[in-house]
Coordinates of C-alpha atoms in Angstrom, one line a residue:
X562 CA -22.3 47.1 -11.4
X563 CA -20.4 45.8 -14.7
X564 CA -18.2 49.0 -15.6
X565 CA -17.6 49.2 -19.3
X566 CA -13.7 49.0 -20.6
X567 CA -12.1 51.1 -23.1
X568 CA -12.9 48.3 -25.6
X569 CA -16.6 49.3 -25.7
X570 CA -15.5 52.3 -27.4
X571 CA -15.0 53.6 -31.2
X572 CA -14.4 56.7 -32.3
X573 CA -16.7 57.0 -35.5
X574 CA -16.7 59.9 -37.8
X575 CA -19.1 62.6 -37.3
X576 CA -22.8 62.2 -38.5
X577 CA -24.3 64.9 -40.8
X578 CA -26.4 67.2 -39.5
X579 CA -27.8 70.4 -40.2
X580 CA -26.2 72.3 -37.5
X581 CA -22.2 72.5 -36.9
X582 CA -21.0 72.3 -34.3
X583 CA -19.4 75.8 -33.7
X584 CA -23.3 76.5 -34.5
X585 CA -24.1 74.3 -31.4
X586 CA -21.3 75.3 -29.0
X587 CA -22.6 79.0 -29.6
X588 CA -25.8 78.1 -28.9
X589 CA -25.1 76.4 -25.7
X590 CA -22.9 78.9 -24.4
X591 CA -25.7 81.2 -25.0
X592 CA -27.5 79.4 -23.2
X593 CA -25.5 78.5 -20.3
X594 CA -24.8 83.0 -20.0
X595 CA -28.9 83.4 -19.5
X596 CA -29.4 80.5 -17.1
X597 CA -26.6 81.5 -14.6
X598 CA -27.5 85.0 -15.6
X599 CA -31.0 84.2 -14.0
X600 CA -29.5 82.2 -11.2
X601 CA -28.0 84.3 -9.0
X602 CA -26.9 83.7 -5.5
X603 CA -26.3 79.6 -5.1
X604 CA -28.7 78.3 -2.3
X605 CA -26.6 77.7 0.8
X606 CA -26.8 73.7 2.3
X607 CA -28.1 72.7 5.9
X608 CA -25.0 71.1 6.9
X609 CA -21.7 71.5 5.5
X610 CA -21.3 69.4 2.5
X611 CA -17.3 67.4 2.5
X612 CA -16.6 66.3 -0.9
X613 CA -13.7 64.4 -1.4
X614 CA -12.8 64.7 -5.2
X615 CA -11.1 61.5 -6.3
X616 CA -9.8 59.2 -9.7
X617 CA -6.5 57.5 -9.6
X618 CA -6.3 58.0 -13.2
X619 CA -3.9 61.0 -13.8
X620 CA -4.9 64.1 -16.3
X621 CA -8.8 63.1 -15.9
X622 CA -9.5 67.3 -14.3
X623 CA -9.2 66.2 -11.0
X624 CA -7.5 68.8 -9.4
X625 CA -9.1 71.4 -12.6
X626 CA -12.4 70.2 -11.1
X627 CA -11.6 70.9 -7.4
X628 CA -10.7 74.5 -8.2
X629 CA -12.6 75.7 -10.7
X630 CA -16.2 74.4 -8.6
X631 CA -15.0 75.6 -5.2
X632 CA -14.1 79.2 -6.8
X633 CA -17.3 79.1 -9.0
X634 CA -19.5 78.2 -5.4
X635 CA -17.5 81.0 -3.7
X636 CA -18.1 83.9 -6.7
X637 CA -21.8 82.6 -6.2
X638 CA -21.9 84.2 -2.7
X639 CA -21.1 80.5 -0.5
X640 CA -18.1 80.0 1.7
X641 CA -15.9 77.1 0.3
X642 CA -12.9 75.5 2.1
X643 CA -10.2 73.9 -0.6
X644 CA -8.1 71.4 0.9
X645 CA -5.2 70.6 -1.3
X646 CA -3.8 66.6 -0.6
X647 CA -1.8 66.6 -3.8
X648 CA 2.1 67.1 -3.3
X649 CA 2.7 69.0 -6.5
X650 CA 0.2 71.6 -5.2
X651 CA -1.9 72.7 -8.1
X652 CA -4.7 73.8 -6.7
X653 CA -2.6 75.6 -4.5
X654 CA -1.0 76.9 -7.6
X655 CA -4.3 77.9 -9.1
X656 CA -6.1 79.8 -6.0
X657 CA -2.8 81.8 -6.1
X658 CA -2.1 80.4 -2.7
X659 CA 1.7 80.8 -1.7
X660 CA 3.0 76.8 -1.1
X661 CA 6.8 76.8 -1.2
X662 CA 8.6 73.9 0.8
X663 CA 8.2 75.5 4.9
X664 CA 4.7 77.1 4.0
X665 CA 2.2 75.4 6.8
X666 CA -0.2 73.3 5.1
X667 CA -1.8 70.0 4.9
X668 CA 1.5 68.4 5.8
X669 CA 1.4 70.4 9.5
X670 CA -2.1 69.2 9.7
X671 CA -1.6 65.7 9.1
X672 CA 1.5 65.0 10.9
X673 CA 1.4 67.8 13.5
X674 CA -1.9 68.0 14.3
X675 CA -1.3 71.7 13.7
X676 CA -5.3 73.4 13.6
X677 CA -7.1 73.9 9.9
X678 CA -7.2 77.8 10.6
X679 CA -3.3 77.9 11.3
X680 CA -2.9 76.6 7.7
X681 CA -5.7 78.2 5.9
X682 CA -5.4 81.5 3.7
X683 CA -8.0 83.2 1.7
X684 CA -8.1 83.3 -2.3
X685 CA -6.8 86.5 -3.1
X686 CA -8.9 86.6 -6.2
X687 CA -12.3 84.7 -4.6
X688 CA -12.4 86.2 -1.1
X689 CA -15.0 83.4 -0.4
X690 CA -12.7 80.8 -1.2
X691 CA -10.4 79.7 1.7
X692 CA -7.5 77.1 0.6
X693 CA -5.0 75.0 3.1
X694 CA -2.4 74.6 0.5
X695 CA 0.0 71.3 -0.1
X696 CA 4.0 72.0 -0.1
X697 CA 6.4 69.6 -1.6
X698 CA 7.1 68.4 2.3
X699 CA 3.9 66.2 1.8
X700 CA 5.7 63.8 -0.7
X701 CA 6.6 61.9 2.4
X702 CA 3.8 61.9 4.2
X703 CA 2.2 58.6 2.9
X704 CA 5.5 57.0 4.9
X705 CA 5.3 58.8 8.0
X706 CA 1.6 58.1 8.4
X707 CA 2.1 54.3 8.5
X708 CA 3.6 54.5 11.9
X709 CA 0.9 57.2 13.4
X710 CA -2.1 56.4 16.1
X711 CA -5.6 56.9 13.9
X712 CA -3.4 57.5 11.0
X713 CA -6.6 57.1 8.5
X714 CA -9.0 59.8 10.6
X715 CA -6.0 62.4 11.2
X716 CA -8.1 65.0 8.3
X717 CA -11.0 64.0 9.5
X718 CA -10.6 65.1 13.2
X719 CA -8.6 68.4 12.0
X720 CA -11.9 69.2 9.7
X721 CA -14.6 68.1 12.3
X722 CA -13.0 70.5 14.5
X723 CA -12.2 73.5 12.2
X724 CA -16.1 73.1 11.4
X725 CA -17.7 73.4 15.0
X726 CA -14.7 76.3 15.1
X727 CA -13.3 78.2 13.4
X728 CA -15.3 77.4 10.0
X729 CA -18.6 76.8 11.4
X730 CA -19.9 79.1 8.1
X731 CA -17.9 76.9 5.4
X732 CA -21.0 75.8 3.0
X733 CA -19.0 73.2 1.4
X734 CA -15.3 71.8 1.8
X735 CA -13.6 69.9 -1.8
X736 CA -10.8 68.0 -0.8
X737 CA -8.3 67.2 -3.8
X738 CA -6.5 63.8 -4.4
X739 CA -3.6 62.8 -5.6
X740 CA -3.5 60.4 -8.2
X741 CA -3.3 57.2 -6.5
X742 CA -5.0 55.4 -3.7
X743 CA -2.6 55.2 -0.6
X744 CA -2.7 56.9 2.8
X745 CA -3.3 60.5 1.8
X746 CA -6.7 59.4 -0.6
X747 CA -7.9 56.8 2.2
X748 CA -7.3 60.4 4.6
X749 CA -9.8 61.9 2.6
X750 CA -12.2 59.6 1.8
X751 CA -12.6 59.0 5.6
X752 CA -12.9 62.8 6.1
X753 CA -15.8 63.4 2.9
X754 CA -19.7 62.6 3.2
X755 CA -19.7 62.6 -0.6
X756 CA -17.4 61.4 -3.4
X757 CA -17.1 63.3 -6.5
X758 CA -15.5 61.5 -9.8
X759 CA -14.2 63.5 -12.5
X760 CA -14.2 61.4 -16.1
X761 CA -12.9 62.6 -19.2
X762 CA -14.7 61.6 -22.1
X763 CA -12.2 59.6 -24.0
X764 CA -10.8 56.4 -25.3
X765 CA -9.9 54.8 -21.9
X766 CA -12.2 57.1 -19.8
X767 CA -13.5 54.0 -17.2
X768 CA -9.9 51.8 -17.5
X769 CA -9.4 51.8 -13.5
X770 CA -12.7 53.1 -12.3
X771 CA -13.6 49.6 -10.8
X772 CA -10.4 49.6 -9.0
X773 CA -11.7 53.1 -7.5
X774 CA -15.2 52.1 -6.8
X775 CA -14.0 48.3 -5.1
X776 CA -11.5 50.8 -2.5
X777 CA -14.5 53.3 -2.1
X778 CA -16.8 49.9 -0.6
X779 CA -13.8 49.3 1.5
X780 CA -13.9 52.7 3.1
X781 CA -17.5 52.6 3.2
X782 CA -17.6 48.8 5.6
X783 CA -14.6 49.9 7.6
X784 CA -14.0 53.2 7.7
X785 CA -16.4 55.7 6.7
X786 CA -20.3 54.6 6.3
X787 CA -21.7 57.7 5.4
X788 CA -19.3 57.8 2.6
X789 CA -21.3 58.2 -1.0
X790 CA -20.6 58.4 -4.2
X791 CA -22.9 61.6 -5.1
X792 CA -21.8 63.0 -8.2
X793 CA -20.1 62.0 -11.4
X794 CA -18.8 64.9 -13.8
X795 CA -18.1 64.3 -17.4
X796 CA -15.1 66.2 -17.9
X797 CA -12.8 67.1 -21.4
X798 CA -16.5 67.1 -23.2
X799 CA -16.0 67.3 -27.1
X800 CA -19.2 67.7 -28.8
X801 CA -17.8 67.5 -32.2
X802 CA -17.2 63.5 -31.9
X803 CA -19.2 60.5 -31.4
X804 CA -16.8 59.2 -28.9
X805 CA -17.5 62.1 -26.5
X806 CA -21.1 61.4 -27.3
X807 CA -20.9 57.6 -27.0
X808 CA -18.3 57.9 -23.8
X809 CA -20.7 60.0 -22.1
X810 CA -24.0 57.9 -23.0
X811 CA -22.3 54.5 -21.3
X812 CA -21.3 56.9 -17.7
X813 CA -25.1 58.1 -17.7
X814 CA -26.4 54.8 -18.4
X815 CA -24.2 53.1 -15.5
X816 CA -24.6 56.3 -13.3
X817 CA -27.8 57.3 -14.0
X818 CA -29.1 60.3 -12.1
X819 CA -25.6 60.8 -10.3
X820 CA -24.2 62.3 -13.5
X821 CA -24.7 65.9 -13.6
X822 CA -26.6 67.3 -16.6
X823 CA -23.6 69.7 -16.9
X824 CA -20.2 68.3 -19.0
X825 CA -16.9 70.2 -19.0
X826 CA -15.9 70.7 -22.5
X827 CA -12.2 70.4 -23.3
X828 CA -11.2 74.3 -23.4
X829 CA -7.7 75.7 -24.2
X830 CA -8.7 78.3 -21.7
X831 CA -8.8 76.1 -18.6
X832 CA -5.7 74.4 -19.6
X833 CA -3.9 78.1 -19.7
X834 CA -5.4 79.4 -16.6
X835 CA -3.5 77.7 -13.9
X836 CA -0.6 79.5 -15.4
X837 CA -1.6 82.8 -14.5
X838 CA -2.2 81.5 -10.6
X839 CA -6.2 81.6 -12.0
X840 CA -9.2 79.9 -11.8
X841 CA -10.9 79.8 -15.2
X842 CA -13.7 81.6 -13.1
X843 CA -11.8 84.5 -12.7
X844 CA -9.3 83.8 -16.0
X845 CA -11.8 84.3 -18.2
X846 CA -15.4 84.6 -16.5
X847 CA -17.4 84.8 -20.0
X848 CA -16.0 81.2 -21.3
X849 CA -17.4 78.1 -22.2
X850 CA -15.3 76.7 -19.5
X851 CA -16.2 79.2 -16.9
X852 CA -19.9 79.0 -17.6
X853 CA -19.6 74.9 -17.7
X854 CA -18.2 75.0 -14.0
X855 CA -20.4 77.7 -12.6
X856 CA -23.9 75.3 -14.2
X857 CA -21.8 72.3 -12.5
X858 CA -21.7 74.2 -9.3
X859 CA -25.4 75.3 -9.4
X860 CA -26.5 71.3 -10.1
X861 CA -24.5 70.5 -7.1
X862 CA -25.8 73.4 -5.1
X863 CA -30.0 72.7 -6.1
X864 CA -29.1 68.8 -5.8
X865 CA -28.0 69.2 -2.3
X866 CA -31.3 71.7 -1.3
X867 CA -33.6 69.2 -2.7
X868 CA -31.9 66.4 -0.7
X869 CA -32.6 68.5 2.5
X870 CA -36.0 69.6 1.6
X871 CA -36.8 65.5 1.4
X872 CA -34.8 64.7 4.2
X873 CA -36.7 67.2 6.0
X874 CA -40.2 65.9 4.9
X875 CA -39.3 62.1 5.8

């Protein structure tokens, strides 16, 4: 698959039309409020579902993405396990999940084999939304891991067992990345069933994304088969440009039907909530934003039911 560059795109000033486009963002968030408002409970999967939410590109909504769909699945009535990979801890930081340097986490896991429900702790805003939080101590992980037995499978084996445990009635588990593609992303690649790609709709939206895909084939002939790239989410959305437009054309066109209908639109509102230890679910439930990652959420939910009902017919 040829991957287009940055090069392929041009911003290109806005064509006229008879609706603006505050005229069409208030008619989509209109309807986004009576679809969801229809929607209900989010159907629950078979089998737990292990996404592994990954781009080595920084600032693309990675770690935005992780939260905001795990606490939008649990407010829908499923029970979601967050695993926070990333050192700085922001999803940590916005499930309002104490991480200070001590606090047991995915480091213990990793290096100490400690259990997932000695780390875990419960959203105290989404009760359905459980969270083993990342502490500054997992900086140096990606060293001490070198020398360890099994040292790609450790989060693997501490989720396969939390999940015939402990957490046999997690729906789905989102396990968030840090920027980069060492030890601690090749942990969780090996752990996931399904990859999920954030990409912002901008200027250099795909620059690295072959890199991302050629490691993903890697894990997938020597580590991980069942690893699949399942879903791609258009993130940073702005649908008054052509380069959103255009950006977002190219990743459905490459994609095709692993692109969810649903893009995040860049909101001012996301960006703030993390600073009040907040989800935009729970920031400010009524948003653009909000609405945006609950639809996301229900795609990813009635994807996943129409996979078992055919896997069930075959």
């Amino acid at each position: 698959m040829t991957i287009p560059t940055a090069a392929d795109f041009a911003e290109e000033p806005l064509e006229a039309s008879a609706s603006t486009p505050l005229a069409d963002q208030a008619g989509y968030h209109v309807q986004l409020m009576e679809r969801l408002a229809a929607t209900g409970r989010y159907d629950r999967p078979r089998k737990t579902r292990v996404f592994v939410v990954a781009n080595q590109k920084g600032g693309v909504g990675k770690t935005t993405t992780s939260v905001n769909l795990a606490a939008a699945m649990a407010a829908r009535g499923l029970s979601v396990l967050l695993i926070d990979l990333d050192p700085q801890g922001n999803a940590s930081t916005a499930a309002a999940i104490p991480h200070a340097s001590g606090t047991r986490g995915t480091y213990e896991v990793l290096l100490d084999h400690l259990p997932i429900q000695e780390a875990v702790q419960t959203s105290p805003d989404v009760p359905g939304l459980r969270v083993v939080p990342a502490t500054i101590d997992l900086a140096g992980a990606e060293i001490e891991l070198v020398m360890l037995e099994q040292r790609e499978r450790r989060l693997r084996a501490a989720i396969d067992a939390y999940l015939e445990g402990p957490g046999r009635d997690i729906d789905y588990v989102f396990i968030d990345c840090p920027p980069s593609l060492g030890l601690l992303t090749v942990n969780a690649m090996v752990a996931a069933r399904e990859v999920l790609i954030p990409i912002q709709c901008e200027y250099y939206a795909l620059e690295g994304l072959s890199q991302l895909l050629g490691n993903i084939e890697l894990v997938q002939q020597h580590l991980n088969s069942d690893l699949d790239v399942s879903t791609i989410l258009l993130t940073m959305h702005d649908a008054r440009t052509n380069l959103s437009s255009s950006v977002a054309a190219e990743v459905r066109g490459h994609f095709g039907d692993r692109v969810l209908s649903t893009a995040i639109p860049r909101s001012v509102r996301i960006s703030e909530a993390p600073g009040y230890q907040q989800t935009i679910i729970t920031y400010d439930p009524t948003s653009t934003g909000a609405l945006s990652y609950l639809e996301a959420a229900r795609e990813i939910t009635e994807r996943g039911a129409a996979l078992a009902q055919q896997g069930a017919s075959s």
